[in-house]
Amino acid sequence: MKLRNIIKKITNPFLKAGLDFYYRKPRKYAYQDIEVLVHPEVFPPHLTLSTKILLDFISEKELQNKTFLELGCGSGIISLLASKKGAKVTASDINKTALEYLEKASKENNLEVACVYSNLFENLQGKHFDFIIINPPYYPKKPKNTKEEAWFCGEDFEYFKNLFQQLPSFISARVSPKALAEGQESNSYMILSEDCNIEKINSIALENGIQLKMVLQTKKSGEENFIFSIHSENGL
Ligand SMILES: C[S@@+](CC[C@H](N)C(=O)[O-])C[C@H]1O[C@@H](n2cnc3c(N)ncnc32)[C@H](O)[C@@H]1O
């Protein structure tokens, strides 16, 4: 069964019971020699492809001394990898349990990550980042609790409306429309899946002067995922 169908069927009581049973206690997740413990209230990277695709993507990037933000860090394994690659890392989330567990993982892996509780960029005012990585919630439904914030972006895509309004002030290096047309990438990236309404998300981005440019397309376990670089139209 395709992974996305599994996720859709999470509302199926039997599958939900099975998943709840598996995630009744914190579960380990590892990449290279980095290991995190994922609390049941935190986005499970084991179940989806997006975290692993981003980890592979980041592992190819030159990050030494770069300022790096993982917006909505969940388990924070991407942040830990960025730190291992020499970046100065900030990991933010609205899930306090995720941040507590990441603080512990950061000590256990001997990697430095600044953990910040923040609704999008609310508590990150005045900061600029060379790299921003986002694995967003994208199912259009109102989240009922913190755990669901990892999956649902609001009935009317409120997460993306707020994100694209706030984002331009936090990207260090903007890419001008000319450079964009010539194929230059920004260093802000977002992953989306074929299972989400990319057209709608793209139209919200454009309304806010933001262009999404696909830089990676990958098909695994029958599911297509895309990484977009994020460009502010008000390029320097
Ligand atoms: C799909 S998960 C991705 C987690 C992690 N980045 C990864 O790739 O494994 C989305 C994350 O965004 C967080 N999130 C959702 N809405 C947020 C908001 N308004 N501000 C900050 N974080 C948010 C969720 O709590 C969750 O940890």
CSV table of C-alpha atoms and ligand atoms in Angstrom, one decimal:
chain,number,residue,atom,x,y,z
A,1,MET,CA,0.0,0.0,0.0
A,2,LYS,CA,1.3,3.5,-0.8
A,3,LEU,CA,2.5,5.4,2.2
A,4,ARG,CA,0.1,8.3,1.5
A,5,ASN,CA,-2.8,5.8,1.5
A,6,ILE,CA,-1.6,4.6,4.9
A,7,ILE,CA,-1.7,8.1,6.1
A,8,LYS,CA,-5.1,8.8,4.7
A,9,LYS,CA,-6.4,5.7,6.4
A,10,ILE,CA,-5.2,6.9,9.8
A,11,THR,CA,-8.8,7.8,10.4
A,12,ASN,CA,-9.6,4.0,10.0
A,13,PRO,CA,-10.1,2.9,13.6
A,14,PHE,CA,-8.2,-0.4,13.2
A,15,LEU,CA,-5.1,1.2,11.6
A,16,LYS,CA,-5.3,4.1,14.0
A,17,ALA,CA,-5.4,1.7,16.9
A,18,GLY,CA,-2.3,-0.1,15.5
A,19,LEU,CA,-0.4,3.1,15.0
A,20,ASP,CA,-1.4,4.3,18.4
A,21,PHE,CA,-0.1,1.0,19.9
A,22,TYR,CA,3.2,1.3,18.0
A,23,TYR,CA,3.6,4.9,19.1
A,24,ARG,CA,2.5,4.4,22.6
A,25,LYS,CA,6.1,5.0,23.7
A,26,PRO,CA,9.0,7.0,22.3
A,27,ARG,CA,10.6,5.3,19.3
A,28,LYS,CA,14.2,5.7,18.0
A,29,TYR,CA,15.0,7.1,14.6
A,30,ALA,CA,18.5,7.3,13.2
A,31,TYR,CA,20.4,8.8,10.3
A,32,GLN,CA,24.1,8.2,9.8
A,33,ASP,CA,25.4,8.1,13.4
A,34,ILE,CA,22.7,10.6,14.7
A,35,GLU,CA,20.0,9.1,16.8
A,36,VAL,CA,16.8,10.7,18.2
A,37,LEU,CA,14.0,9.5,20.4
A,38,VAL,CA,10.6,10.5,18.9
A,39,HIS,CA,7.9,11.0,21.5
A,40,PRO,CA,4.3,9.8,20.6
A,41,GLU,CA,3.2,13.5,20.5
A,42,VAL,CA,5.8,14.4,17.9
A,43,PHE,CA,5.8,14.0,14.0
A,44,PRO,CA,7.0,10.4,13.3
A,45,PRO,CA,9.8,10.5,10.7
A,46,HIS,CA,9.6,6.6,10.4
A,47,LEU,CA,6.1,6.8,8.8
A,48,THR,CA,6.7,9.2,6.0
A,49,LEU,CA,9.3,9.8,3.4
A,50,SER,CA,9.7,13.6,3.7
A,51,THR,CA,12.2,13.7,6.6
A,52,LYS,CA,14.5,11.2,5.0
A,53,ILE,CA,14.4,13.0,1.6
A,54,LEU,CA,15.4,16.2,3.4
A,55,LEU,CA,18.2,14.5,5.3
A,56,ASP,CA,19.6,13.2,2.0
A,57,PHE,CA,19.2,16.6,0.5
A,58,ILE,CA,20.9,18.4,3.3
A,59,SER,CA,23.8,15.9,3.5
A,60,GLU,CA,24.9,17.2,0.1
A,61,LYS,CA,24.9,20.9,1.0
A,62,GLU,CA,27.9,22.9,2.2
A,63,LEU,CA,26.8,24.3,5.6
A,64,GLN,CA,30.0,25.2,7.4
A,65,ASN,CA,29.4,28.3,9.5
A,66,LYS,CA,26.0,29.0,7.8
A,67,THR,CA,23.1,30.1,9.9
A,68,PHE,CA,20.4,27.4,9.5
A,69,LEU,CA,16.8,27.3,10.6
A,70,GLU,CA,14.6,24.2,10.7
A,71,LEU,CA,11.1,25.8,10.9
A,72,GLY,CA,8.9,23.2,12.6
A,73,CYS,CA,11.7,20.8,13.6
A,74,GLY,CA,9.7,17.9,15.1
A,75,SER,CA,12.2,15.3,16.1
A,76,GLY,CA,15.0,17.7,15.0
A,77,ILE,CA,17.1,15.1,13.3
A,78,ILE,CA,17.5,17.5,10.3
A,79,SER,CA,18.8,20.2,12.6
A,80,LEU,CA,21.2,17.8,14.2
A,81,LEU,CA,22.6,16.8,10.8
A,82,ALA,CA,23.0,20.5,9.9
A,83,SER,CA,24.9,21.0,13.1
A,84,LYS,CA,27.1,18.0,12.4
A,85,LYS,CA,27.9,19.7,9.1
A,86,GLY,CA,29.1,22.8,10.8
A,87,ALA,CA,26.0,25.0,10.6
A,88,LYS,CA,24.9,27.4,13.4
A,89,VAL,CA,21.5,25.8,13.9
A,90,THR,CA,18.2,27.1,15.2
A,91,ALA,CA,15.3,24.6,15.5
A,92,SER,CA,11.8,25.9,16.2
A,93,ASP,CA,8.5,24.4,16.8
A,94,ILE,CA,5.1,25.0,18.5
A,95,ASN,CA,5.4,21.5,20.1
A,96,LYS,CA,7.1,21.9,23.5
A,97,THR,CA,7.6,18.1,23.8
A,98,ALA,CA,9.4,18.0,20.5
A,99,LEU,CA,11.8,20.8,21.7
A,100,GLU,CA,12.4,19.1,25.1
A,101,TYR,CA,13.3,15.8,23.4
A,102,LEU,CA,15.5,17.6,20.9
A,103,GLU,CA,17.4,19.4,23.7
A,104,LYS,CA,18.1,16.0,25.2
A,105,ALA,CA,19.1,14.5,21.7
A,106,SER,CA,21.4,17.5,21.1
A,107,LYS,CA,23.3,16.7,24.3
A,108,GLU,CA,23.4,13.0,23.7
A,109,ASN,CA,24.7,13.4,20.1
A,110,ASN,CA,27.1,16.1,21.3
A,111,LEU,CA,25.8,18.5,18.7
A,112,GLU,CA,24.8,22.1,19.3
A,113,VAL,CA,21.2,23.3,18.4
A,114,ALA,CA,19.4,26.3,19.7
A,115,CYS,CA,15.8,25.2,20.4
A,116,VAL,CA,13.2,27.9,20.2
A,117,TYR,CA,9.5,27.7,20.9
A,118,SER,CA,7.9,29.7,18.2
A,119,ASN,CA,4.6,29.9,16.2
A,120,LEU,CA,6.2,30.3,12.8
A,121,PHE,CA,8.6,33.3,13.0
A,122,GLU,CA,6.9,34.9,16.1
A,123,ASN,CA,9.9,34.4,18.4
A,124,LEU,CA,12.6,34.7,15.8
A,125,GLN,CA,12.2,38.4,15.1
A,126,GLY,CA,15.3,40.2,14.0
A,127,LYS,CA,17.1,37.0,12.9
A,128,HIS,CA,18.2,36.1,9.4
A,129,PHE,CA,19.1,32.7,8.1
A,130,ASP,CA,21.4,31.5,5.3
A,131,PHE,CA,19.4,28.3,5.1
A,132,ILE,CA,15.7,27.6,6.0
A,133,ILE,CA,14.3,24.2,5.8
A,134,ILE,CA,10.5,23.5,6.0
A,135,ASN,CA,8.6,20.2,6.1
A,136,PRO,CA,5.1,21.8,6.5
A,137,PRO,CA,1.8,20.3,7.6
A,138,TYR,CA,-0.3,20.3,4.5
A,139,TYR,CA,-3.6,18.5,4.9
A,140,PRO,CA,-6.5,21.1,4.9
A,141,LYS,CA,-8.2,20.5,8.2
A,142,LYS,CA,-8.3,22.4,11.5
A,143,PRO,CA,-5.8,20.8,13.9
A,144,LYS,CA,-7.5,19.7,17.1
A,145,ASN,CA,-4.3,19.6,19.2
A,146,THR,CA,-0.5,20.1,19.1
A,147,LYS,CA,0.1,16.6,17.7
A,148,GLU,CA,-2.3,17.3,14.8
A,149,GLU,CA,-0.4,20.6,14.0
A,150,ALA,CA,2.2,18.3,12.4
A,151,TRP,CA,-0.3,17.2,9.8
A,152,PHE,CA,-3.0,19.8,9.3
A,153,CYS,CA,-2.6,23.3,7.9
A,154,GLY,CA,-6.0,24.7,8.7
A,155,GLU,CA,-9.2,24.4,6.7
A,156,ASP,CA,-8.3,27.4,4.5
A,157,PHE,CA,-4.5,26.7,4.4
A,158,GLU,CA,-3.9,29.3,7.2
A,159,TYR,CA,-0.5,27.9,8.0
A,160,PHE,CA,0.7,28.7,4.4
A,161,LYS,CA,-1.0,32.1,4.4
A,162,ASN,CA,0.9,33.1,7.6
A,163,LEU,CA,4.1,31.4,6.5
A,164,PHE,CA,4.4,33.2,3.2
A,165,GLN,CA,3.5,36.6,4.8
A,166,GLN,CA,6.3,36.3,7.3
A,167,LEU,CA,9.0,34.4,5.4
A,168,PRO,CA,10.5,37.2,3.2
A,169,SER,CA,12.0,39.2,6.1
A,170,PHE,CA,13.9,36.1,7.3
A,171,ILE,CA,15.7,35.0,4.2
A,172,SER,CA,19.2,36.3,4.1
A,173,ALA,CA,20.1,36.1,0.5
A,174,ARG,CA,17.2,36.9,-1.8
A,175,VAL,CA,17.4,35.9,-5.4
A,176,SER,CA,16.3,38.5,-8.0
A,177,PRO,CA,13.7,37.5,-10.6
A,178,LYS,CA,16.5,37.7,-13.2
A,179,ALA,CA,18.8,35.3,-11.2
A,180,LEU,CA,15.8,33.0,-10.7
A,181,ALA,CA,15.1,32.9,-14.4
A,182,GLU,CA,18.8,32.0,-14.9
A,183,GLY,CA,18.3,29.0,-12.6
A,184,GLN,CA,19.9,30.3,-9.4
A,185,GLU,CA,18.6,28.6,-6.2
A,186,SER,CA,17.8,30.3,-3.0
A,187,ASN,CA,18.8,28.5,0.2
A,188,SER,CA,15.3,28.3,1.6
A,189,TYR,CA,13.6,25.0,0.9
A,190,MET,CA,10.2,23.4,1.4
A,191,ILE,CA,9.2,19.8,0.7
A,192,LEU,CA,5.7,19.0,-0.6
A,193,SER,CA,4.1,15.8,-1.7
A,194,GLU,CA,1.9,14.9,-4.7
A,195,ASP,CA,-0.7,14.2,-2.1
A,196,CYS,CA,-1.1,17.9,-1.2
A,197,ASN,CA,-2.7,20.8,-3.1
A,198,ILE,CA,0.4,22.2,-4.6
A,199,GLU,CA,-1.6,24.5,-6.9
A,200,LYS,CA,-3.3,26.1,-3.9
A,201,ILE,CA,-0.1,26.5,-1.9
A,202,ASN,CA,1.6,28.0,-5.0
A,203,SER,CA,-1.2,30.5,-5.4
A,204,ILE,CA,-0.9,31.6,-1.8
A,205,ALA,CA,2.9,32.0,-2.3
A,206,LEU,CA,2.4,34.1,-5.4
A,207,GLU,CA,-0.2,36.3,-3.6
A,208,ASN,CA,2.6,37.1,-1.1
A,209,GLY,CA,5.3,37.8,-3.7
A,210,ILE,CA,6.9,34.4,-3.3
A,211,GLN,CA,7.9,32.0,-6.1
A,212,LEU,CA,8.4,28.3,-5.6
A,213,LYS,CA,10.9,26.6,-7.9
A,214,MET,CA,11.1,22.9,-8.0
A,215,VAL,CA,14.7,21.7,-7.4
A,216,LEU,CA,14.2,18.0,-6.7
A,217,GLN,CA,11.5,15.5,-7.7
A,218,THR,CA,11.7,12.0,-6.3
A,219,LYS,CA,9.5,8.9,-6.4
A,220,LYS,CA,9.8,6.4,-3.6
A,221,SER,CA,7.3,3.7,-2.4
A,222,GLY,CA,5.0,5.0,-5.2
A,223,GLU,CA,4.8,8.5,-3.8
A,224,GLU,CA,6.2,11.6,-5.5
A,225,ASN,CA,7.8,14.3,-3.4
A,226,PHE,CA,9.2,17.6,-4.5
A,227,ILE,CA,11.6,20.0,-2.9
A,228,PHE,CA,11.0,23.7,-3.8
A,229,SER,CA,13.4,26.5,-3.3
A,230,ILE,CA,11.6,29.6,-2.1
A,231,HIS,CA,12.2,33.0,-3.7
A,232,SER,CA,11.1,36.4,-2.6
A,233,GLU,CA,10.1,38.5,-5.6
A,234,ASN,CA,11.5,41.5,-3.9
A,235,GLY,CA,15.0,40.3,-4.8
A,236,LEU,CA,18.0,42.5,-4.1
B,1,LIG,C1,5.5,17.6,9.0
B,1,LIG,S1,6.2,17.9,10.6
B,1,LIG,C2,8.0,18.0,10.2
B,1,LIG,C3,8.9,17.8,11.3
B,1,LIG,C4,10.4,17.8,10.9
B,1,LIG,N1,10.8,19.1,10.3
B,1,LIG,C5,10.7,16.7,10.0
B,1,LIG,O1,11.0,16.9,8.8
B,1,LIG,O2,10.7,15.5,10.5
B,1,LIG,C6,5.7,19.6,10.8
B,1,LIG,C7,6.3,20.3,12.1
B,1,LIG,O3,5.9,21.7,12.1
B,1,LIG,C8,5.4,22.0,13.3
B,1,LIG,N2,4.5,23.2,13.2
B,1,LIG,C9,3.2,23.2,12.7
B,1,LIG,N3,2.7,24.4,12.7
B,1,LIG,C10,3.7,25.2,13.2
B,1,LIG,C11,3.8,26.6,13.5
B,1,LIG,N4,2.7,27.4,13.2
B,1,LIG,N5,4.9,27.1,13.9
B,1,LIG,C12,6.0,26.3,14.2
B,1,LIG,N6,6.0,25.0,14.0
B,1,LIG,C13,4.8,24.4,13.5
B,1,LIG,C14,4.7,20.8,13.9
B,1,LIG,O4,4.6,20.8,15.3
B,1,LIG,C15,5.7,19.7,13.3
B,1,LIG,O5,6.7,19.4,14.2
